[in-house]
Amino acid sequence: MAASVEGPEAPTQRLDIARGLENVPVSAWPPGAEPEPFQYTPDHVAGPGADIDPTQITFPGCVCLQTCLPGICSCLRHAENYDDNSCLIGTGSEGGCAKPVFECNILCRCSDQCRNRVVQQGLRFQLQVFKTEKKGWGLRTLEFIPKGRFVCEYAGEVLGYSEVQRRIQLQTTQDPNYIIAVREHVYSGQVIETFVDPAYIGNIGRFLNHSCEPNLLMIPVRIDSMVPKLALFAAKDILPEEELSYDYSGRFLNLMDSEDKERLDQGKIRKPCYCGARLCAAFLPYDSSLYCPLEKSNIS
């Protein structure tokens, strides 16, 4: 009898969480495991109640033909945003507030290689969604990320406040809450609020866990319109296989006024925090304003 020889196993196609919509595929671990299904989008989409469609282009472009310089380029009003290595300038500055970032957009006359185009270039690092011991799914890097480099966005449906409250009211205490409220204080005393929910339509940012001592910093970055991209930058050098995390409360490296602190501290339902940081607060941040009755007169 002729001996039977088994051929090589057919290569298995690796799961790409991003469904081919990012510059690089996003793997999952352990092999064969897959997070709950959701619709992938690398960018914000307009959800119920959104005042502005985040895909609309409403900002004018600069007329720079060569180098975009502060004071000359209309997108760089005060100072440059990034250095020669595409690192956010001023990342990790203690005791200050995150400064607004405006990138050059599709209407600008500068080239695609302009130094003021970073977040819009998308994902550049090999990232992996993985199953954690206590926190469900998480996100980690498979390669070294230098401090200041853009890592990923927190993208999803941009919602109106009433829709945020409707979805919150439907949640049970066991349900994860993906909704983030970003509040920007401008010079006139006005507060610009942006609500994003990646639960049903979102990107890999939805897998980021909270940490009381995070390695990512969230910065609102505007490119084509007033709807900010919620960009996450490395707050320090991040090693391969290190879990990526940010502070859900927004307190990390940011000053907060008394109203913000009161909103975050007066929660009734507190979930335990498993970040393992030396200065862990024991509970996840809680934004009580999202759990108010379905009326809010001071927000349109």
Coordinates of N, CA, C and O in Angstrom, one line a residue, residues 28-199:
A28 N -7.7 39.6 16.4 CA -8.4 39.3 17.7 C -7.7 38.1 18.3 O -7.2 37.3 17.7
W29 N -7.8 38.1 19.7 CA -7.1 37.1 20.5 C -8.1 36.7 21.6 O -8.6 37.6 22.2
P30 N -8.2 35.4 21.9 CA -7.6 34.2 21.3 C -8.2 33.9 19.9 O -9.3 34.3 19.6
P31 N -7.4 33.1 19.2 CA -7.9 32.7 17.8 C -9.2 32.0 17.9 O -9.5 31.2 18.8
G32 N -10.1 32.4 17.0 CA -11.4 31.8 17.0 C -12.5 32.6 17.8 O -13.7 32.4 17.6
A33 N -12.0 33.4 18.7 CA -12.9 34.2 19.4 C -13.3 35.5 18.7 O -12.4 36.0 17.9
E34 N -14.5 36.0 18.8 CA -14.9 37.2 18.2 C -15.8 38.0 19.0 O -16.7 37.4 19.7
P35 N -15.6 39.3 19.1 CA -16.5 40.1 19.9 C -17.9 40.1 19.4 O -18.2 39.7 18.3
E36 N -18.8 40.7 20.2 CA -20.2 40.8 19.8 C -20.3 41.6 18.4 O -19.5 42.5 18.2
P37 N -21.2 41.2 17.6 CA -21.3 41.9 16.2 C -21.7 43.3 16.3 O -22.5 43.7 17.2
F38 N -21.1 44.1 15.5 CA -21.4 45.5 15.4 C -21.0 46.0 14.0 O -20.3 45.3 13.3
Q39 N -21.6 47.1 13.5 CA -21.3 47.6 12.2 C -20.0 48.5 12.3 O -20.0 49.5 13.1
Y40 N -19.0 48.2 11.5 CA -17.7 48.9 11.6 C -17.8 50.2 10.8 O -18.2 50.2 9.6
T41 N -17.3 51.3 11.4 CA -17.1 52.5 10.6 C -15.8 53.2 11.2 O -15.6 53.3 12.4
P42 N -14.9 53.6 10.3 CA -13.7 54.3 10.8 C -13.9 55.7 11.2 O -13.1 56.4 11.8
D43 N -15.1 56.3 10.8 CA -15.4 57.7 11.0 C -16.8 57.8 11.7 O -17.6 56.9 11.7
H44 N -17.0 59.0 12.3 CA -18.3 59.3 12.9 C -19.4 59.2 11.8 O -19.2 59.5 10.6
V45 N -20.6 58.8 12.2 CA -21.8 58.9 11.4 C -22.9 59.6 12.1 O -22.9 59.7 13.4
A46 N -23.8 60.2 11.4 CA -24.9 61.0 12.1 C -25.9 60.0 12.6 O -26.4 59.1 11.9
G47 N -26.2 60.2 13.9 CA -27.2 59.4 14.6 C -28.4 60.2 14.9 O -28.5 61.4 14.6
P48 N -29.4 59.6 15.6 CA -30.6 60.3 15.9 C -30.4 61.6 16.7 O -29.6 61.5 17.7
G49 N -30.9 62.7 16.3 CA -30.8 64.0 17.0 C -29.6 64.8 16.8 O -29.4 65.8 17.4
A50 N -28.7 64.3 15.9 CA -27.4 65.0 15.7 C -27.7 66.3 15.0 O -28.5 66.4 14.0
D51 N -27.2 67.4 15.5 CA -27.4 68.7 14.9 C -26.6 68.9 13.6 O -27.1 69.6 12.7
I52 N -25.5 68.3 13.5 CA -24.6 68.4 12.3 C -24.3 67.1 11.8 O -23.9 66.2 12.6
D53 N -24.3 66.9 10.5 CA -23.8 65.6 9.9 C -22.3 65.7 9.9 O -21.7 66.5 9.3
P54 N -21.7 64.7 10.6 CA -20.2 64.8 10.7 C -19.5 64.5 9.4 O -18.3 64.8 9.3
T55 N -20.2 64.1 8.4 CA -19.5 63.8 7.1 C -19.6 65.0 6.2 O -18.9 65.0 5.2
Q56 N -20.3 66.1 6.6 CA -20.4 67.3 5.8 C -19.2 68.1 5.9 O -18.6 68.2 7.0
I57 N -18.7 68.7 4.8 CA -17.6 69.6 4.9 C -18.0 71.0 5.0 O -18.7 71.6 4.1
T58 N -17.8 71.6 6.1 CA -18.3 73.0 6.4 C -17.1 74.0 6.6 O -17.4 75.2 6.6
F59 N -15.9 73.5 6.8 CA -14.8 74.4 7.1 C -14.1 74.8 5.7 O -14.0 73.9 4.8
P60 N -13.7 76.1 5.5 CA -13.0 76.4 4.3 C -11.6 75.9 4.4 O -11.1 75.5 5.5
G61 N -10.9 75.8 3.3 CA -9.6 75.3 3.3 C -8.5 76.4 3.2 O -8.8 77.6 2.9
C62 N -7.3 76.1 3.7 CA -6.2 77.1 3.6 C -5.7 77.2 2.2 O -6.0 76.4 1.3
V63 N -5.0 78.3 1.9 CA -4.5 78.6 0.6 C -3.0 78.4 0.5 O -2.3 78.9 -0.4
C64 N -2.4 77.7 1.5 CA -1.0 77.5 1.5 C -0.6 76.5 0.4 O -1.1 75.5 0.2
L65 N 0.4 77.0 -0.4 CA 0.9 76.2 -1.5 C 2.1 75.3 -1.1 O 2.4 74.3 -1.8
Q66 N 2.8 75.7 -0.1 CA 4.0 74.9 0.4 C 3.8 74.5 1.8 O 3.0 73.6 2.1
T67 N 4.6 75.1 2.7 CA 4.5 74.8 4.1 C 3.4 75.6 4.9 O 3.3 76.8 4.7
C68 N 2.6 74.9 5.7 CA 1.6 75.5 6.5 C 2.3 76.0 7.8 O 2.9 75.2 8.5
L69 N 2.3 77.3 8.0 CA 2.9 77.9 9.2 C 1.9 78.6 10.1 O 1.0 79.2 9.6
P70 N 2.2 78.6 11.4 CA 1.3 79.3 12.3 C 1.2 80.8 12.0 O 2.2 81.4 11.7
G71 N 0.0 81.4 12.1 CA -0.1 82.8 11.8 C -0.3 83.1 10.3 O -0.9 84.2 10.0
I72 N 0.0 82.2 9.4 CA -0.1 82.3 8.0 C -1.2 81.4 7.5 O -2.1 81.8 6.8
C73 N -1.1 80.1 7.9 CA -2.1 79.1 7.6 C -3.4 79.3 8.4 O -3.3 79.5 9.6
S74 N -4.5 79.4 7.8 CA -5.8 79.6 8.5 C -6.2 78.4 9.4 O -7.0 78.6 10.3
C75 N -5.5 77.2 9.2 CA -5.8 76.1 10.0 C -4.9 76.1 11.3 O -5.2 75.3 12.2
L76 N -3.8 76.9 11.3 CA -2.9 77.0 12.4 C -2.9 78.4 12.9 O -2.1 79.2 12.6
R77 N -3.9 78.7 13.7 CA -4.1 80.1 14.2 C -3.0 80.5 15.2 O -2.6 81.7 15.2
H78 N -2.6 79.6 16.1 CA -1.7 80.0 17.1 C -0.3 79.3 17.1 O 0.7 80.0 17.2
A79 N -0.3 78.0 17.0 CA 0.9 77.3 17.0 C 0.8 76.0 16.2 O -0.4 75.6 15.9
E80 N 1.9 75.3 15.9 CA 1.8 74.0 15.2 C 1.2 73.0 16.1 O 1.4 73.0 17.4
N81 N 0.6 72.0 15.5 CA 0.0 70.9 16.3 C 0.9 69.7 16.5 O 0.9 69.1 17.5
Y82 N 1.7 69.5 15.4 CA 2.5 68.3 15.4 C 4.0 68.6 15.1 O 4.3 69.6 14.4
D83 N 4.9 67.8 15.6 CA 6.3 68.0 15.2 C 6.7 67.2 14.0 O 5.8 66.6 13.3
D84 N 8.0 67.1 13.7 CA 8.4 66.5 12.5 C 8.2 65.0 12.5 O 8.2 64.3 11.4
N85 N 7.9 64.4 13.6 CA 7.7 62.9 13.7 C 6.2 62.6 13.9 O 5.9 61.5 14.3
S86 N 5.4 63.6 13.5 CA 3.9 63.4 13.6 C 3.4 63.2 15.1 O 2.4 62.6 15.3
C87 N 4.2 63.7 16.0 CA 3.8 63.6 17.4 C 3.1 64.9 17.9 O 3.5 66.0 17.5
L88 N 2.0 64.7 18.6 CA 1.3 65.9 19.1 C 2.2 66.7 20.1 O 2.7 66.2 21.0
I89 N 2.3 68.0 19.8 CA 3.1 68.9 20.6 C 2.5 69.1 21.9 O 1.3 69.5 22.0
G90 N 3.2 69.0 23.0 CA 2.7 69.3 24.4 C 1.9 68.1 25.0 O 1.3 68.3 26.0
T91 N 2.0 66.9 24.4 CA 1.4 65.8 25.0 C 1.9 65.5 26.4 O 3.1 65.5 26.6
G92 N 1.0 65.3 27.4 CA 1.5 65.0 28.7 C 1.8 66.2 29.6 O 2.4 66.0 30.7
S93 N 1.4 67.4 29.2 CA 1.7 68.6 30.0 C 0.7 68.6 31.2 O -0.5 68.6 31.0
E94 N 1.3 68.5 32.4 CA 0.5 68.5 33.6 C -0.2 69.9 33.9 O 0.4 70.9 33.6
G95 N -1.3 69.8 34.5 CA -1.9 71.0 35.1 C -2.5 72.0 34.0 O -2.8 73.2 34.3
G96 N -2.7 71.6 32.8 CA -3.3 72.4 31.8 C -4.6 71.9 31.2 O -5.1 71.0 31.8
C97 N -5.0 72.5 30.2 CA -6.2 72.0 29.5 C -5.8 71.6 28.1 O -4.9 72.2 27.5
A98 N -6.5 70.6 27.5 CA -6.2 70.2 26.2 C -6.6 71.3 25.2 O -7.7 71.8 25.3
K99 N -5.6 71.7 24.4 CA -5.9 72.8 23.4 C -6.6 72.2 22.2 O -6.4 71.1 21.8
P100 N -7.4 73.1 21.6 CA -8.1 72.6 20.4 C -7.1 72.4 19.2 O -6.2 73.1 19.1
V101 N -7.4 71.4 18.4 CA -6.6 71.0 17.3 C -7.4 71.1 16.0 O -8.5 70.5 15.9
F102 N -7.0 71.9 15.1 CA -7.6 72.0 13.7 C -6.6 71.5 12.7 O -5.5 72.1 12.6
E103 N -6.9 70.5 12.0 CA -6.1 70.0 10.9 C -6.5 70.6 9.6 O -7.6 71.0 9.4
C104 N -5.6 70.6 8.6 CA -5.9 70.9 7.3 C -6.9 69.9 6.7 O -6.9 68.7 7.1
N105 N -7.8 70.4 5.8 CA -8.8 69.5 5.4 C -8.8 69.3 3.8 O -7.9 69.7 3.2
I106 N -9.8 68.7 3.3 CA -9.9 68.3 1.9 C -9.9 69.5 1.0 O -9.6 69.4 -0.2
L107 N -10.4 70.6 1.5 CA -10.4 71.8 0.7 C -9.1 72.6 0.7 O -9.0 73.6 -0.1
C108 N -8.2 72.3 1.6 CA -7.0 73.0 1.7 C -6.1 72.7 0.4 O -6.1 71.6 -0.2
R109 N -5.3 73.7 0.1 CA -4.5 73.6 -1.1 C -3.1 73.0 -0.9 O -2.3 72.7 -1.8
C110 N -2.8 72.8 0.4 CA -1.5 72.1 0.7 C -1.6 70.6 0.4 O -2.7 70.1 0.1
S111 N -0.4 70.0 0.3 CA -0.4 68.6 -0.1 C -0.8 67.6 1.0 O -1.0 68.0 2.1
D112 N -1.0 66.4 0.5 CA -1.4 65.3 1.5 C -0.3 65.0 2.5 O -0.5 64.4 3.5
Q113 N 1.0 65.5 2.2 CA 2.1 65.3 3.0 C 2.3 66.4 4.0 O 3.3 66.4 4.8
C114 N 1.3 67.3 4.1 CA 1.4 68.5 5.0 C 1.5 67.9 6.4 O 0.8 67.0 6.8
R115 N 2.4 68.5 7.2 CA 2.6 68.1 8.6 C 1.3 68.2 9.5 O 1.2 67.6 10.5
N116 N 0.4 69.0 9.0 CA -0.8 69.3 9.8 C -1.9 68.3 9.4 O -3.1 68.6 9.5
R117 N -1.6 67.1 8.9 CA -2.5 66.1 8.5 C -2.1 64.8 9.2 O -1.2 64.1 8.7
V118 N -2.6 64.5 10.3 CA -2.2 63.3 11.1 C -3.4 62.4 11.4 O -3.4 61.2 10.9
V119 N -4.3 62.9 12.1 CA -5.5 62.0 12.5 C -6.2 61.5 11.2 O -6.7 60.4 11.2
Q120 N -6.3 62.4 10.2 CA -7.1 62.0 9.0 C -6.4 60.9 8.2 O -7.0 60.3 7.4
Q121 N -5.1 60.6 8.6 CA -4.3 59.6 7.9 C -4.7 58.2 8.4 O -4.4 57.2 7.8
G122 N -5.5 58.2 9.5 CA -6.0 56.9 10.0 C -5.0 56.1 10.8 O -3.9 56.5 11.2
L123 N -5.4 54.8 11.0 CA -4.6 53.9 11.8 C -3.3 53.6 11.2 O -3.2 53.3 10.0
R124 N -2.2 53.6 12.0 CA -0.8 53.3 11.5 C -0.1 52.2 12.3 O 0.9 51.8 11.8
F125 N -0.7 51.8 13.4 CA 0.0 50.8 14.2 C -0.8 49.5 14.2 O -2.1 49.5 14.1
Q126 N -0.1 48.4 14.4 CA -0.8 47.1 14.5 C -1.4 46.9 15.9 O -0.7 46.9 16.9
L127 N -2.7 46.9 15.9 CA -3.5 46.8 17.2 C -4.2 45.5 17.2 O -4.5 44.9 16.2
Q128 N -4.6 45.0 18.4 CA -5.3 43.8 18.6 C -6.4 43.9 19.6 O -6.1 44.4 20.7
V129 N -7.5 43.4 19.3 CA -8.6 43.2 20.3 C -8.4 41.9 21.0 O -8.2 40.9 20.3
F130 N -8.5 42.0 22.3 CA -8.2 40.7 23.1 C -9.1 40.6 24.3 O -9.6 41.6 24.8
K131 N -9.3 39.4 24.7 CA -10.1 39.1 25.9 C -9.3 39.3 27.1 O -8.3 38.6 27.3
T132 N -9.8 40.1 28.0 CA -9.1 40.4 29.3 C -9.7 39.4 30.4 O -10.7 38.8 30.2
E133 N -9.1 39.4 31.5 CA -9.5 38.5 32.6 C -10.8 39.0 33.3 O -11.7 38.2 33.5
K134 N -10.9 40.3 33.5 CA -12.1 40.8 34.2 C -12.8 41.9 33.5 O -14.0 42.3 33.9
K135 N -12.3 42.5 32.5 CA -12.9 43.7 31.8 C -13.5 43.4 30.5 O -13.8 44.3 29.7
G136 N -13.8 42.2 30.2 CA -14.3 41.9 28.9 C -13.3 42.0 27.8 O -12.1 41.6 28.0
W137 N -13.6 42.6 26.6 CA -12.7 42.8 25.6 C -11.9 44.0 25.8 O -12.4 45.0 26.4
G138 N -10.7 44.0 25.4 CA -9.8 45.2 25.5 C -9.0 45.4 24.2 O -9.2 44.6 23.2
L139 N -8.2 46.4 24.1 CA -7.4 46.7 22.9 C -6.0 46.9 23.3 O -5.7 47.6 24.3
R140 N -5.0 46.3 22.6 CA -3.6 46.4 22.9 C -2.8 46.7 21.6 O -3.3 46.4 20.5
T141 N -1.6 47.1 21.8 CA -0.8 47.3 20.6 C 0.2 46.2 20.5 O 0.6 45.6 21.5
L142 N 0.5 45.8 19.3 CA 1.5 44.8 19.0 C 2.9 45.3 18.6 O 3.8 44.6 18.4
E143 N 3.0 46.6 18.7 CA 4.3 47.3 18.4 C 4.5 48.5 19.2 O 3.5 49.0 19.9
F144 N 5.7 49.0 19.3 CA 6.0 50.1 20.1 C 5.4 51.4 19.5 O 5.4 51.6 18.3
I145 N 4.8 52.2 20.4 CA 4.2 53.5 20.0 C 4.9 54.6 20.8 O 4.8 54.6 22.0
P146 N 5.5 55.5 20.1 CA 6.2 56.6 20.8 C 5.2 57.6 21.4 O 4.1 57.8 20.9
K147 N 5.6 58.2 22.5 CA 4.8 59.3 23.1 C 4.4 60.4 22.1 O 5.2 60.8 21.3
G148 N 3.1 60.7 22.1 CA 2.7 61.8 21.2 C 2.1 61.3 19.9 O 1.4 62.1 19.2
R149 N 2.3 60.1 19.5 CA 1.8 59.6 18.3 C 0.3 59.3 18.3 O -0.2 58.9 19.4
F150 N -0.4 59.6 17.2 CA -1.8 59.3 17.1 C -2.0 57.8 17.1 O -1.3 57.1 16.3
V151 N -3.0 57.3 17.9 CA -3.2 55.8 17.9 C -4.5 55.4 17.2 O -4.5 54.6 16.3
C152 N -5.6 56.0 17.6 CA -6.9 55.6 17.0 C -7.9 56.7 17.4 O -7.7 57.5 18.3
E153 N -9.1 56.6 16.8 CA -10.2 57.4 17.1 C -11.2 56.7 18.0 O -11.1 55.4 18.1
Y154 N -12.0 57.4 18.6 CA -13.2 56.8 19.3 C -14.4 57.3 18.4 O -14.9 58.4 18.5
A155 N -14.8 56.5 17.4 CA -15.8 56.8 16.4 C -17.0 56.1 16.6 O -17.0 54.9 17.0
G156 N -18.1 56.7 16.3 CA -19.4 56.0 16.4 C -20.5 57.0 15.9 O -20.3 57.9 15.1
E157 N -21.7 56.7 16.4 CA -22.9 57.6 16.1 C -22.8 58.9 16.9 O -22.7 58.8 18.1
V158 N -22.9 60.0 16.2 CA -23.0 61.3 16.9 C -24.5 61.5 17.2 O -25.4 61.5 16.3
L159 N -24.8 61.7 18.5 CA -26.2 61.7 19.0 C -26.6 63.0 19.5 O -25.8 63.8 20.0
G160 N -28.0 63.3 19.5 CA -28.5 64.4 20.3 C -28.7 64.0 21.7 O -28.8 62.8 22.0
Y161 N -28.9 65.0 22.6 CA -29.0 64.6 24.0 C -30.2 63.8 24.4 O -30.1 62.9 25.2
S162 N -31.3 64.0 23.8 CA -32.5 63.2 24.1 C -32.3 61.8 23.7 O -32.8 60.9 24.4
E163 N -31.6 61.5 22.6 CA -31.4 60.1 22.2 C -30.4 59.5 23.1 O -30.5 58.3 23.4
V164 N -29.4 60.2 23.6 CA -28.5 59.7 24.6 C -29.3 59.3 25.8 O -29.1 58.1 26.3
Q165 N -30.2 60.1 26.3 CA -30.9 59.7 27.5 C -31.8 58.5 27.3 O -32.0 57.6 28.1
R166 N -32.4 58.5 26.1 CA -33.3 57.3 25.7 C -32.5 56.0 25.8 O -33.0 55.0 26.4
R167 N -31.3 56.0 25.2 CA -30.5 54.8 25.2 C -30.0 54.5 26.6 O -29.9 53.3 27.0
I168 N -29.6 55.5 27.4 CA -29.2 55.2 28.8 C -30.3 54.6 29.6 O -30.1 53.7 30.4
Q169 N -31.5 55.1 29.4 CA -32.7 54.6 30.2 C -33.0 53.1 29.9 O -33.5 52.4 30.7
L170 N -32.6 52.7 28.7 CA -32.8 51.3 28.3 C -31.8 50.3 28.8 O -31.9 49.1 28.7
Q171 N -30.7 50.9 29.3 CA -29.6 50.0 29.8 C -29.9 49.4 31.2 O -30.6 50.0 32.0
T172 N -29.4 48.2 31.4 CA -29.5 47.6 32.7 C -28.1 47.8 33.4 O -27.2 48.3 32.8
T173 N -28.0 47.5 34.6 CA -26.8 47.7 35.4 C -25.7 46.8 34.9 O -24.5 47.1 35.1
Q174 N -26.0 45.7 34.2 CA -25.0 44.8 33.6 C -24.5 45.2 32.3 O -23.5 44.7 31.8
D175 N -25.3 46.1 31.6 CA -24.9 46.5 30.2 C -23.7 47.4 30.2 O -23.6 48.3 31.0
P176 N -22.8 47.2 29.3 CA -21.7 48.2 29.2 C -22.2 49.5 28.6 O -23.1 49.5 27.7
N177 N -21.7 50.6 29.0 CA -22.1 51.9 28.4 C -20.9 52.4 27.5 O -19.9 52.7 28.0
Y178 N -21.2 52.5 26.2 CA -20.2 53.0 25.3 C -20.3 54.5 25.1 O -19.5 55.1 24.4
I179 N -21.4 55.1 25.5 CA -21.7 56.5 25.2 C -20.7 57.4 25.9 O -20.5 57.3 27.1
I180 N -20.0 58.3 25.2 CA -19.1 59.3 25.8 C -19.6 60.7 25.6 O -20.2 61.0 24.5
A181 N -19.5 61.5 26.6 CA -19.9 62.9 26.5 C -18.6 63.7 26.6 O -17.9 63.7 27.6
V182 N -18.3 64.5 25.6 CA -17.1 65.4 25.5 C -17.6 66.8 25.7 O -18.4 67.3 24.8
R183 N -17.1 67.5 26.7 CA -17.5 68.9 26.9 C -16.3 69.8 26.8 O -15.3 69.6 27.5
E184 N -16.4 70.7 25.8 CA -15.3 71.7 25.6 C -15.7 73.1 26.1 O -16.7 73.6 25.6
H185 N -14.9 73.6 26.9 CA -15.2 75.0 27.4 C -14.5 76.0 26.6 O -13.2 76.0 26.5
V186 N -15.2 76.9 26.0 CA -14.6 77.9 25.1 C -14.5 79.2 25.8 O -15.1 79.4 26.9
Y187 N -13.9 80.2 25.2 CA -13.5 81.4 25.9 C -14.7 82.2 26.4 O -14.7 83.0 27.4
S188 N -15.8 82.1 25.7 CA -17.0 82.9 26.0 C -17.8 82.4 27.2 O -18.8 82.9 27.6
G189 N -17.4 81.2 27.7 CA -18.1 80.6 28.8 C -19.1 79.5 28.2 O -19.7 78.8 29.0
Q190 N -19.2 79.5 26.9 CA -20.1 78.4 26.3 C -19.4 77.1 26.4 O -18.2 76.9 26.5
V191 N -20.2 76.0 26.5 CA -19.8 74.7 26.6 C -20.3 73.9 25.3 O -21.5 73.9 25.1
I192 N -19.4 73.4 24.6 CA -19.7 72.6 23.4 C -19.8 71.2 23.8 O -18.8 70.6 24.3
E193 N -20.9 70.5 23.6 CA -21.1 69.1 24.0 C -21.2 68.2 22.7 O -21.9 68.5 21.8
T194 N -20.5 67.1 22.8 CA -20.5 66.1 21.7 C -20.8 64.8 22.3 O -20.1 64.4 23.3
F195 N -21.8 64.1 21.8 CA -22.1 62.7 22.4 C -21.9 61.7 21.3 O -22.4 61.8 20.2
V196 N -21.1 60.7 21.6 CA -20.8 59.6 20.6 C -21.1 58.3 21.2 O -20.7 58.0 22.4
D197 N -21.7 57.4 20.4 CA -22.1 56.1 20.9 C -21.6 55.1 19.8 O -22.2 55.0 18.7
P198 N -20.6 54.3 20.1 CA -20.1 53.2 19.1 C -20.7 51.8 19.4 O -20.2 50.9 18.9
A199 N -21.7 51.8 20.2 CA -22.3 50.4 20.6 C -22.7 49.6 19.4 O -22.5 48.4 19.3

